[in-house]
Structure formats: C-alpha cells, structure tokens
Coordinates of N, CA and C in Angstrom, one line a residue:
Chain A
R194 N 0.8 -1.2 0.0 CA 0.0 0.0 0.0 C 0.9 1.2 0.0
K195 N 0.5 2.2 -0.8 CA 1.3 3.5 -0.9 C 1.1 4.3 0.4
E196 N 2.1 5.0 0.8 CA 2.0 5.8 2.0 C 1.0 7.0 1.8
V197 N 0.9 7.5 0.6 CA -0.1 8.6 0.3 C -0.8 8.2 -0.9
E198 N -2.1 8.1 -0.8 CA -2.9 7.6 -2.0 C -3.9 8.7 -2.4
Q199 N -3.9 8.9 -3.8 CA -4.8 9.8 -4.4 C -5.5 9.1 -5.6
D200 N -6.7 9.6 -5.9 CA -7.3 9.1 -7.2 C -6.6 9.9 -8.3
P201 N -6.0 9.3 -9.3 CA -5.3 10.0 -10.3 C -6.1 10.8 -11.2
G202 N -7.5 10.5 -11.3 CA -8.3 11.2 -12.2 C -8.1 10.6 -13.6
P203 N -8.3 11.5 -14.7 CA -8.5 12.9 -14.6 C -10.0 13.3 -14.2
F204 N -10.1 14.4 -13.5 CA -11.3 15.0 -13.2 C -11.6 16.1 -14.3
N205 N -12.6 15.9 -15.1 CA -13.0 16.8 -16.1 C -14.2 17.6 -15.7
V206 N -14.1 18.9 -15.5 CA -15.2 19.7 -15.0 C -15.4 20.9 -15.8
P207 N -16.6 21.5 -15.9 CA -16.8 22.7 -16.6 C -16.3 23.9 -15.8
E208 N -16.0 25.0 -16.4 CA -15.7 26.3 -15.7 C -16.9 26.6 -14.8
G209 N -16.5 27.1 -13.6 CA -17.5 27.5 -12.6 C -17.9 26.3 -11.7
A210 N -17.5 25.1 -12.0 CA -17.9 24.0 -11.1 C -17.1 24.0 -9.8
T211 N -17.6 23.3 -8.8 CA -16.9 23.0 -7.6 C -16.4 21.6 -7.7
V212 N -15.1 21.4 -7.3 CA -14.5 20.0 -7.4 C -13.8 19.8 -6.1
A213 N -13.8 18.5 -5.7 CA -13.1 18.1 -4.5 C -12.2 16.9 -4.7
F214 N -11.0 17.0 -4.2 CA -10.0 15.9 -4.3 C -9.8 15.4 -2.9
N215 N -9.6 14.1 -2.8 CA -9.3 13.5 -1.5 C -8.0 12.8 -1.6
C216 N -7.5 12.6 -0.4 CA -6.2 11.9 -0.2 C -6.2 11.2 1.1
T217 N -5.6 10.0 1.1 CA -5.5 9.3 2.4 C -4.0 9.0 2.6
Y218 N -3.6 8.9 3.9 CA -2.2 8.6 4.2 C -2.2 7.5 5.3
S219 N -1.1 6.7 5.3 CA -1.1 5.5 6.1 C -0.3 5.7 7.4
N220 N 0.6 6.7 7.5 CA 1.4 6.8 8.7 C 0.8 7.8 9.6
S221 N 0.3 7.3 10.7 CA -0.4 8.2 11.7 C 0.6 9.1 12.4
A222 N 1.9 8.9 12.2 CA 2.8 9.9 12.8 C 3.1 11.1 11.9
S223 N 2.5 11.1 10.8 CA 2.7 12.3 9.9 C 2.3 13.5 10.6
Q224 N 3.1 14.6 10.4 CA 2.9 15.8 11.2 C 2.4 17.0 10.4
S225 N 2.9 17.1 9.2 CA 2.6 18.3 8.4 C 2.0 17.8 7.0
F226 N 1.1 18.7 6.5 CA 0.3 18.3 5.3 C 0.2 19.4 4.4
F227 N 0.3 19.1 3.1 CA 0.4 20.2 2.1 C -0.4 19.7 0.8
W228 N -0.8 20.7 0.0 CA -1.2 20.5 -1.4 C -0.2 21.3 -2.2
Y229 N 0.4 20.6 -3.2 CA 1.2 21.2 -4.2 C 0.5 21.1 -5.5
R230 N 0.8 22.1 -6.4 CA 0.2 22.1 -7.7 C 1.4 21.9 -8.7
Q231 N 1.1 21.1 -9.8 CA 2.1 20.9 -10.8 C 1.5 21.1 -12.2
D232 N 1.9 22.1 -12.9 CA 1.4 22.3 -14.3 C 2.1 21.4 -15.2
C233 N 1.5 21.2 -16.3 CA 2.1 20.2 -17.3 C 3.5 20.6 -17.7
R234 N 4.4 19.7 -17.5 CA 5.9 19.9 -17.8 C 6.5 21.0 -17.0
K235 N 6.0 21.2 -15.8 CA 6.6 22.2 -14.9 C 6.9 21.5 -13.6
E236 N 7.6 22.3 -12.7 CA 7.9 21.7 -11.4 C 6.8 22.0 -10.5
P237 N 6.7 21.1 -9.4 CA 5.6 21.3 -8.4 C 5.9 22.6 -7.6
K238 N 4.8 23.3 -7.2 CA 4.8 24.5 -6.4 C 3.8 24.4 -5.3
L239 N 4.2 24.9 -4.1 CA 3.3 24.8 -3.0 C 2.0 25.6 -3.3
L240 N 0.8 24.9 -3.1 CA -0.5 25.6 -3.2 C -0.9 26.1 -1.8
M241 N -0.9 25.2 -0.9 CA -1.3 25.6 0.5 C -0.9 24.5 1.5
S242 N -0.7 24.9 2.7 CA -0.6 24.0 3.8 C -1.9 23.6 4.3
V243 N -2.0 22.5 5.0 CA -3.3 22.0 5.5 C -3.2 21.9 7.0
Y244 N -4.2 22.5 7.7 CA -4.2 22.5 9.2 C -5.4 21.8 9.7
S245 N -5.3 21.3 10.9 CA -6.4 20.5 11.5 C -7.7 21.3 11.5
S246 N -7.6 22.6 11.7 CA -8.8 23.4 11.8 C -9.4 23.7 10.4
G247 N -8.7 23.3 9.4 CA -9.2 23.6 8.0 C -8.7 25.0 7.7
N248 N -8.4 25.3 6.5 CA -8.0 26.6 6.0 C -8.4 26.9 4.6
E249 N -8.5 28.2 4.4 CA -9.1 28.6 3.1 C -8.2 29.7 2.5
D250 N -8.0 29.6 1.2 CA -7.2 30.6 0.5 C -8.0 31.0 -0.8
G251 N -8.8 32.0 -0.7 CA -9.6 32.4 -1.9 C -10.6 31.3 -2.2
R252 N -10.5 30.7 -3.4 CA -11.4 29.7 -3.9 C -11.0 28.3 -3.4
F253 N -9.9 28.2 -2.7 CA -9.4 26.9 -2.3 C -9.6 26.7 -0.8
T254 N -10.1 25.5 -0.4 CA -10.3 25.1 1.0 C -9.7 23.8 1.2
A255 N -8.8 23.7 2.2 CA -8.2 22.4 2.6 C -8.7 21.9 3.9
Q256 N -8.9 20.6 4.1 CA -9.3 20.1 5.3 C -8.4 18.9 5.7
L257 N -8.3 18.7 7.0 CA -7.5 17.5 7.5 C -8.3 16.8 8.5
N258 N -8.4 15.5 8.4 CA -9.1 14.7 9.4 C -8.1 13.7 9.9
R259 N -7.5 14.0 11.0 CA -6.4 13.1 11.6 C -6.9 11.7 12.0
A260 N -8.1 11.7 12.5 CA -8.7 10.4 13.0 C -8.8 9.4 11.8
S261 N -9.3 10.0 10.7 CA -9.5 9.1 9.5 C -8.3 9.1 8.6
Q262 N -7.3 9.9 8.9 CA -6.0 10.1 8.1 C -6.4 10.4 6.6
Y263 N -7.1 11.5 6.5 CA -7.7 11.9 5.3 C -7.5 13.4 5.1
I264 N -7.2 13.8 3.9 CA -7.0 15.2 3.5 C -7.8 15.5 2.3
S265 N -8.4 16.7 2.3 CA -9.2 17.1 1.1 C -8.8 18.5 0.6
L266 N -9.1 18.7 -0.7 CA -8.9 20.0 -1.3 C -10.2 20.3 -2.1
L267 N -10.8 21.4 -1.8 CA -12.0 21.9 -2.5 C -11.7 23.1 -3.3
I268 N -12.1 23.1 -4.6 CA -11.9 24.2 -5.4 C -13.3 24.7 -5.9
R269 N -13.6 25.9 -5.5 CA -14.9 26.5 -5.9 C -14.7 27.4 -7.2
D270 N -15.8 27.5 -8.0 CA -15.8 28.4 -9.1 C -14.5 28.1 -10.0
S271 N -14.4 26.9 -10.5 CA -13.2 26.5 -11.2 C -12.9 27.4 -12.4
K272 N -11.6 27.7 -12.6 CA -11.2 28.5 -13.7 C -10.3 27.6 -14.7
L273 N -10.3 28.0 -15.9 CA -9.4 27.2 -16.9 C -8.0 27.1 -16.4
S274 N -7.5 28.1 -15.7 CA -6.2 28.2 -15.2 C -5.9 27.2 -14.0
D275 N -7.0 26.6 -13.5 CA -6.8 25.6 -12.4 C -6.4 24.3 -13.0
S276 N -6.5 24.1 -14.3 CA -6.1 22.8 -14.9 C -4.6 22.5 -14.5
A277 N -4.4 21.4 -13.8 CA -3.1 21.1 -13.4 C -3.2 19.7 -12.7
T278 N -2.1 19.2 -12.2 CA -2.1 18.1 -11.3 C -1.9 18.5 -9.8
Y279 N -2.7 18.0 -9.0 CA -2.6 18.4 -7.5 C -2.0 17.3 -6.7
L280 N -1.0 17.6 -6.1 CA -0.2 16.6 -5.3 C -0.5 16.7 -3.8
C281 N -0.9 15.7 -3.2 CA -1.1 15.6 -1.8 C 0.2 15.2 -1.1
V282 N 0.6 15.9 -0.1 CA 2.0 15.7 0.5 C 1.9 15.6 2.0
V283 N 2.5 14.6 2.6 CA 2.6 14.5 4.0 C 4.1 14.4 4.4
T284 N 4.4 14.7 5.7 CA 5.8 14.6 6.2 C 6.0 13.3 6.9
R285 N 7.2 12.8 6.8 CA 7.7 11.7 7.7 C 9.0 12.2 8.3
S286 N 9.0 12.2 9.7 CA 10.2 12.7 10.4 C 11.2 11.6 10.7
Y287 N 12.5 12.0 10.7 CA 13.5 11.1 11.1 C 14.0 11.4 12.5
S288 N 14.1 12.7 12.8 CA 14.5 13.2 14.1 C 13.8 14.5 14.3
S289 N 14.3 15.2 15.4 CA 13.6 16.5 15.7 C 13.8 17.5 14.6
N290 N 14.8 17.4 13.9 CA 15.0 18.5 12.9 C 15.2 18.0 11.5
T291 N 15.0 16.7 11.2 CA 15.1 16.3 9.8 C 13.9 15.4 9.5
G292 N 13.6 15.4 8.2 CA 12.5 14.6 7.8 C 12.3 14.8 6.3
K293 N 11.3 14.3 5.8 CA 11.1 14.4 4.3 C 9.6 14.5 4.0
L294 N 9.3 14.9 2.8 CA 8.0 14.9 2.3 C 7.7 13.7 1.5
I295 N 6.5 13.1 1.7 CA 6.0 12.0 0.9 C 4.9 12.5 0.0
F296 N 5.1 12.3 -1.3 CA 4.2 12.8 -2.3 C 3.2 11.7 -2.8
G297 N 2.0 12.1 -2.9 CA 1.0 11.2 -3.6 C 1.3 11.3 -5.1
Q298 N 0.7 10.5 -5.9 CA 1.0 10.5 -7.3 C 0.3 11.6 -8.0
G299 N -0.6 12.3 -7.4 CA -1.3 13.4 -8.0 C -2.6 13.1 -8.5
T300 N -3.5 14.1 -8.5 CA -4.8 14.1 -9.2 C -4.9 15.1 -10.3
T301 N -5.2 14.7 -11.5 CA -5.2 15.6 -12.6 C -6.6 16.2 -12.8
L302 N -6.6 17.6 -12.9 CA -7.8 18.3 -13.1 C -7.8 19.0 -14.5
Q303 N -8.9 18.8 -15.2 CA -9.0 19.5 -16.5 C -10.3 20.3 -16.4
V304 N -10.2 21.6 -16.5 CA -11.3 22.5 -16.5 C -11.6 22.9 -17.9
K305 N -12.9 22.6 -18.4 CA -13.2 22.9 -19.8 C -14.1 24.1 -19.9
P306 N -14.0 24.8 -21.0 CA -14.8 26.0 -21.2 C -16.3 25.7 -21.3
Chain B
D249 N 12.8 36.4 -4.8 CA 12.2 35.1 -5.2 C 13.3 34.0 -5.1
V250 N 12.9 32.9 -4.6 CA 13.8 31.7 -4.5 C 14.0 31.2 -5.9
K251 N 15.3 30.9 -6.1 CA 15.6 30.3 -7.4 C 16.4 29.0 -7.2
V252 N 15.9 27.9 -7.8 CA 16.6 26.7 -7.9 C 16.8 26.3 -9.3
T253 N 18.1 26.2 -9.7 CA 18.4 25.9 -11.1 C 19.1 24.5 -11.2
Q254 N 18.8 23.9 -12.4 CA 19.4 22.6 -12.7 C 20.2 22.8 -13.9
S255 N 21.3 22.0 -14.0 CA 22.3 22.2 -15.1 C 21.8 22.0 -16.5
S256 N 20.8 21.1 -16.6 CA 20.3 20.8 -18.0 C 18.8 20.6 -17.9
R257 N 18.1 20.9 -19.0 CA 16.7 20.6 -19.0 C 16.5 19.2 -19.7
Y258 N 17.3 18.9 -20.7 CA 17.3 17.6 -21.3 C 18.7 17.0 -21.4
L259 N 18.8 15.7 -21.3 CA 20.0 15.1 -21.3 C 19.9 13.7 -21.9
V260 N 20.7 13.3 -22.8 CA 20.7 11.9 -23.4 C 22.0 11.3 -23.2
K261 N 22.0 10.1 -22.5 CA 23.3 9.4 -22.2 C 23.1 8.0 -22.7
R262 N 24.3 7.3 -22.7 CA 24.3 5.9 -23.1 C 24.5 5.0 -21.8
T263 N 24.0 3.8 -21.9 CA 24.1 2.9 -20.8 C 25.6 2.7 -20.4
G264 N 25.8 2.8 -19.1 CA 27.2 2.6 -18.6 C 27.9 4.0 -18.4
E265 N 27.4 5.0 -19.0 CA 28.1 6.3 -18.8 C 27.9 6.8 -17.3
K266 N 28.8 7.6 -16.9 CA 28.7 8.3 -15.6 C 28.0 9.7 -15.9
V267 N 26.9 9.9 -15.1 CA 26.1 11.1 -15.3 C 26.1 12.0 -14.1
F268 N 26.3 13.3 -14.3 CA 26.3 14.3 -13.2 C 25.1 15.2 -13.5
L269 N 24.2 15.3 -12.5 CA 23.2 16.3 -12.5 C 23.4 17.3 -11.4
E270 N 23.5 18.6 -11.8 CA 23.8 19.6 -10.8 C 22.6 20.5 -10.4
C271 N 22.6 20.9 -9.2 CA 21.5 21.7 -8.7 C 22.1 22.9 -7.9
V272 N 21.6 24.1 -8.1 CA 22.1 25.2 -7.3 C 20.9 26.0 -6.8
Q273 N 20.9 26.4 -5.5 CA 19.9 27.3 -5.0 C 20.5 28.5 -4.4
D274 N 19.7 29.6 -4.5 CA 20.3 30.9 -4.1 C 19.7 31.5 -2.9
M275 N 19.1 30.7 -2.0 CA 18.4 31.2 -0.9 C 19.0 30.8 0.4
D276 N 20.2 30.3 0.4 CA 20.9 29.9 1.6 C 20.1 28.8 2.4
H277 N 19.4 28.0 1.7 CA 18.6 26.9 2.3 C 19.5 25.8 2.9
E278 N 19.1 25.3 4.0 CA 19.9 24.2 4.7 C 19.7 22.9 3.9
N279 N 18.5 22.6 3.5 CA 18.1 21.3 3.0 C 18.0 21.3 1.5
M280 N 18.5 20.2 0.9 CA 18.3 20.0 -0.5 C 18.0 18.6 -0.8
F281 N 17.2 18.3 -1.9 CA 16.6 17.0 -2.1 C 16.8 16.7 -3.6
W282 N 16.9 15.4 -3.9 CA 16.8 15.0 -5.3 C 15.6 13.9 -5.4
Y283 N 14.7 14.2 -6.3 CA 13.6 13.3 -6.6 C 13.7 12.8 -8.0
R284 N 13.0 11.7 -8.3 CA 12.7 11.4 -9.7 C 11.2 11.2 -9.8
Q285 N 10.7 11.6 -10.9 CA 9.2 11.5 -11.1 C 8.9 10.7 -12.4
D286 N 8.1 9.7 -12.2 CA 7.7 8.8 -13.2 C 6.2 8.6 -13.3
P287 N 5.6 8.5 -14.5 CA 4.2 8.4 -14.6 C 3.6 7.2 -13.7
G288 N 2.6 7.5 -13.0 CA 2.0 6.5 -12.1 C 2.7 6.2 -10.8
L289 N 3.9 6.8 -10.7 CA 4.6 6.6 -9.4 C 4.8 7.8 -8.6
G290 N 4.6 9.0 -9.2 CA 4.7 10.2 -8.5 C 6.2 10.6 -8.3
L291 N 6.4 11.5 -7.3 CA 7.8 11.9 -7.0 C 8.3 10.9 -5.9
R292 N 9.5 10.4 -6.1 CA 10.1 9.5 -5.2 C 11.5 10.1 -4.8
L293 N 11.8 10.1 -3.5 CA 13.0 10.7 -3.0 C 14.2 9.8 -3.2
I294 N 15.2 10.3 -3.8 CA 16.4 9.6 -4.0 C 17.4 9.8 -2.8
Y295 N 17.8 11.0 -2.6 CA 18.7 11.4 -1.5 C 18.3 12.8 -1.1
F296 N 18.7 13.1 0.2 CA 18.6 14.5 0.6 C 19.8 14.8 1.5
S297 N 19.9 16.1 1.7 CA 21.0 16.6 2.5 C 20.6 17.8 3.4
Y298 N 20.9 17.7 4.7 CA 20.4 18.8 5.6 C 21.6 19.7 6.0
D299 N 22.7 19.4 5.4 CA 23.9 20.3 5.8 C 25.0 20.0 4.8
V300 N 26.0 20.9 4.7 CA 27.1 20.6 3.8 C 27.8 19.3 4.2
K301 N 28.1 18.5 3.3 CA 28.8 17.2 3.4 C 28.0 16.2 4.1
M302 N 26.7 16.5 4.4 CA 25.8 15.5 5.0 C 24.8 15.0 4.0
K303 N 24.5 13.7 4.0 CA 23.6 13.2 3.1 C 22.8 12.0 3.8
E304 N 21.6 11.9 3.3 CA 20.7 10.8 3.8 C 20.1 10.1 2.6
K305 N 20.0 8.8 2.7 CA 19.3 8.1 1.6 C 17.8 8.3 1.7
G306 N 17.2 8.4 0.6 CA 15.7 8.5 0.5 C 15.2 7.1 0.3
D307 N 14.1 7.0 -0.5 CA 13.4 5.8 -0.7 C 14.0 4.9 -1.8
I308 N 14.7 5.5 -2.7 CA 15.3 4.8 -3.9 C 16.7 5.2 -4.2
P309 N 17.6 5.0 -3.3 CA 19.0 5.5 -3.5 C 19.9 4.5 -4.4
E310 N 19.4 3.3 -4.7 CA 20.2 2.4 -5.4 C 20.6 2.9 -6.8
G311 N 21.9 2.8 -7.1 CA 22.3 3.3 -8.4 C 22.7 4.8 -8.5
Y312 N 22.5 5.5 -7.3 CA 22.8 6.9 -7.3 C 23.7 7.2 -6.1
S313 N 24.4 8.3 -6.3 CA 25.2 8.9 -5.2 C 25.0 10.4 -5.2
V314 N 25.4 11.1 -4.2 CA 25.2 12.6 -4.2 C 26.5 13.2 -3.6
S315 N 26.6 14.5 -3.8 CA 27.7 15.3 -3.3 C 27.2 16.6 -2.9
R316 N 27.6 17.1 -1.7 CA 27.2 18.4 -1.3 C 28.5 19.0 -0.6
E317 N 29.3 19.7 -1.4 CA 30.5 20.3 -1.0 C 30.3 21.7 -0.5
K318 N 29.3 22.4 -1.1 CA 29.0 23.8 -0.8 C 27.5 23.8 -0.5
K319 N 27.1 24.7 0.4 CA 25.7 24.8 0.8 C 24.7 25.0 -0.4
E320 N 25.1 25.8 -1.4 CA 24.2 26.1 -2.4 C 24.1 25.0 -3.5
R321 N 25.0 24.0 -3.5 CA 25.1 23.1 -4.6 C 24.9 21.6 -4.1
F322 N 24.1 20.9 -4.9 CA 23.8 19.5 -4.5 C 23.8 18.7 -5.8
S323 N 24.7 17.8 -5.9 CA 24.9 17.1 -7.2 C 24.4 15.6 -7.1
L324 N 23.7 15.2 -8.1 CA 23.3 13.8 -8.2 C 24.2 13.1 -9.2
I325 N 24.7 11.9 -8.8 CA 25.6 11.2 -9.7 C 25.0 9.8 -10.0
L326 N 25.0 9.5 -11.3 CA 24.6 8.1 -11.7 C 25.9 7.5 -12.1
E327 N 26.4 6.5 -11.3 CA 27.8 6.0 -11.5 C 27.9 5.3 -12.8
S328 N 26.8 4.5 -13.2 CA 26.8 3.8 -14.4 C 25.4 3.7 -14.9
A329 N 25.0 4.7 -15.7 CA 23.6 4.9 -16.1 C 23.0 3.6 -16.7
S330 N 21.8 3.4 -16.4 CA 21.0 2.2 -17.0 C 19.7 2.8 -17.5
T331 N 19.1 2.0 -18.4 CA 17.9 2.4 -19.1 C 16.7 2.7 -18.1
N332 N 16.7 1.9 -17.0 CA 15.6 2.1 -16.0 C 15.8 3.4 -15.2
Q333 N 16.9 4.2 -15.4 CA 17.1 5.5 -14.8 C 16.6 6.6 -15.7
T334 N 16.0 6.3 -16.9 CA 15.4 7.3 -17.7 C 14.2 7.8 -16.9
S335 N 14.2 9.1 -16.7 CA 13.2 9.7 -15.8 C 13.3 11.2 -15.9
M336 N 12.4 11.9 -15.2 CA 12.5 13.3 -14.9 C 13.1 13.4 -13.5
Y337 N 14.2 14.2 -13.4 CA 14.8 14.4 -12.1 C 14.6 15.8 -11.6
L338 N 14.1 15.9 -10.4 CA 13.8 17.2 -9.8 C 14.6 17.5 -8.6
C339 N 15.2 18.6 -8.5 CA 15.9 19.0 -7.3 C 15.0 20.0 -6.5
A340 N 15.1 20.0 -5.2 CA 14.4 20.9 -4.4 C 15.2 21.4 -3.2
S341 N 14.8 22.5 -2.7 CA 15.5 23.0 -1.5 C 14.5 23.6 -0.5
S342 N 14.8 23.6 0.8 CA 13.9 24.2 1.8 C 14.8 24.7 3.0
F343 N 14.2 25.6 3.7 CA 14.9 26.1 4.9 C 14.8 25.1 6.0
M344 N 13.6 24.7 6.3 CA 13.4 23.6 7.3 C 13.0 22.4 6.6
A345 N 13.4 21.2 7.0 CA 13.2 20.0 6.3 C 11.7 19.7 6.1
M346 N 10.9 19.8 7.2 CA 9.6 19.3 7.1 C 8.5 20.4 7.0
R347 N 8.7 21.5 7.8 CA 7.5 22.4 7.9 C 7.6 23.5 6.8
D348 N 8.7 23.7 6.2 CA 8.8 24.8 5.3 C 8.5 24.3 3.8
T349 N 8.2 25.2 3.0 CA 8.0 25.0 1.6 C 9.2 24.4 0.9
Q350 N 9.0 23.4 0.1 CA 10.1 23.0 -0.8 C 10.0 23.7 -2.1
Y351 N 11.1 24.3 -2.6 CA 11.1 25.0 -3.9 C 11.9 24.1 -4.9
F352 N 11.2 23.9 -6.0 CA 11.8 22.9 -7.0 C 12.4 23.6 -8.1
G353 N 13.4 23.0 -8.7 CA 14.0 23.4 -9.9 C 13.1 23.0 -11.1
P354 N 13.5 23.4 -12.3 CA 12.6 23.1 -13.5 C 12.7 21.6 -13.9
G355 N 13.6 20.8 -13.4 CA 13.7 19.4 -13.8 C 14.7 19.2 -14.9
T356 N 15.2 18.0 -14.9 CA 16.1 17.5 -16.0 C 15.5 16.2 -16.5
R357 N 15.1 16.2 -17.8 CA 14.6 15.0 -18.4 C 15.8 14.2 -18.9
L358 N 16.1 13.1 -18.3 CA 17.2 12.2 -18.6 C 16.7 11.0 -19.4
T359 N 17.3 10.8 -20.6 CA 17.1 9.6 -21.3 C 18.3 8.8 -21.4
V360 N 18.3 7.5 -21.0 CA 19.4 6.6 -21.1 C 19.2 5.6 -22.2
L361 N 20.0 5.6 -23.2 CA 19.8 4.7 -24.4 C 20.6 3.4 -24.2

C-alpha cells in the first residue's frame, strides 16, 4: 500500500464548477500536510498547507481529518487556469530536525470552457 | 524570489556512462533534495542533504550517489547509467526539512539509451 494515496483522475469539470479531491495517508505519525500544484511539464509548487482546523485561500479550501487520516482540497468556481495536477503531500520525520515529504502520485484536473 | 536551477533541461546518455546532475539554490537553504518523477509513481525521494557534506538516503538510492561540498550546490551522480534510470529528475531546497515549503528546480529529463 502506498503511503499517500490519491485518485489520479482525470477530473474533467466545466468552468465554474466546484470540485473536491481526496487523499489518504497511512502513517499516523505524519505531522505536516500540504497540497502542491504541478502544471504540465513544470515543477511542483506549494499551493497551500493543511491545518487541522481547516484553512481557506480564496477559492481553495483544505481540510484535514487526523482520525481518518484523510486530507481534502475543495476548489470553488473552477477556472481554466486551475487545470493542473494536484499533489497531496505529508511529512515523515527522522529526528527532531530532519524529515522528508512524501508525495502522492497526484490528481489531474481539466477545467473545460 | 527563491531560485533553484538545474544544469540541464534535457540530457541523453548511453548505458554505462557516468552522469552528473547539478542543482544550485540561491536562498541559503539548509536542506536540498533529489527526486525522480515517473508516470503512475509520482515523486520519489532519492537522496537528501540537511547540511554541507551531510547526506541521507531516500526511498530509492540504489544506483545513485550525491555530493554536497557547498551549501548552495547539490549534485546527483549516476555511477553507471542504466535504461531504468530514464526519468524526470527534480531538485528541491527548503529552509526547514519538514515544515517549510520545498522549492523545486525546473527538472532534468534524462534519457538513457
């Protein structure tokens, strides 16, 4: 079983739609959670961090459920420019000051006119 | 703006050749990472470094080595390239290993013939 699992999609939605992506992780010791965005043939870039209380950044809302080991990303009023692959990321720590990010394989979103 | 640069965007090598991939960051980050990204597998960590001359194995270090002689530079070395090392290689850096954003370079598409 992969440590971070995502539905690869693709999700094809019309402009203006609301779309939600889910992600599950297997390591209950994971401490930090993120969504990264990767455009076609580009490098990943941080979209937002995910906090237990949930957080919102404009049209994007991220939620974390530690009990179920589940992370979500909601995009409202989808734009053509939202078309990308969304990577769910959790941390795995080695010591108090070192660790690494574990990436899901990504969920592809295509927003159509 | 953080800038992470990689020595080549595209590289073609022959089986058995020694390959050097270079990564330079300009933000005085402590931590640097090398990933490879393959369809269906997502990003997988090869090696990382949390200080000059320090290195840690990631999830798939076999067939690779790394060098970090200066803080800003992290090199990935394929001692004897093989066809199964054909991939997209991404370098990243961050100030803190886990909690801070990782900034990625544009990637090197390596083809081993």
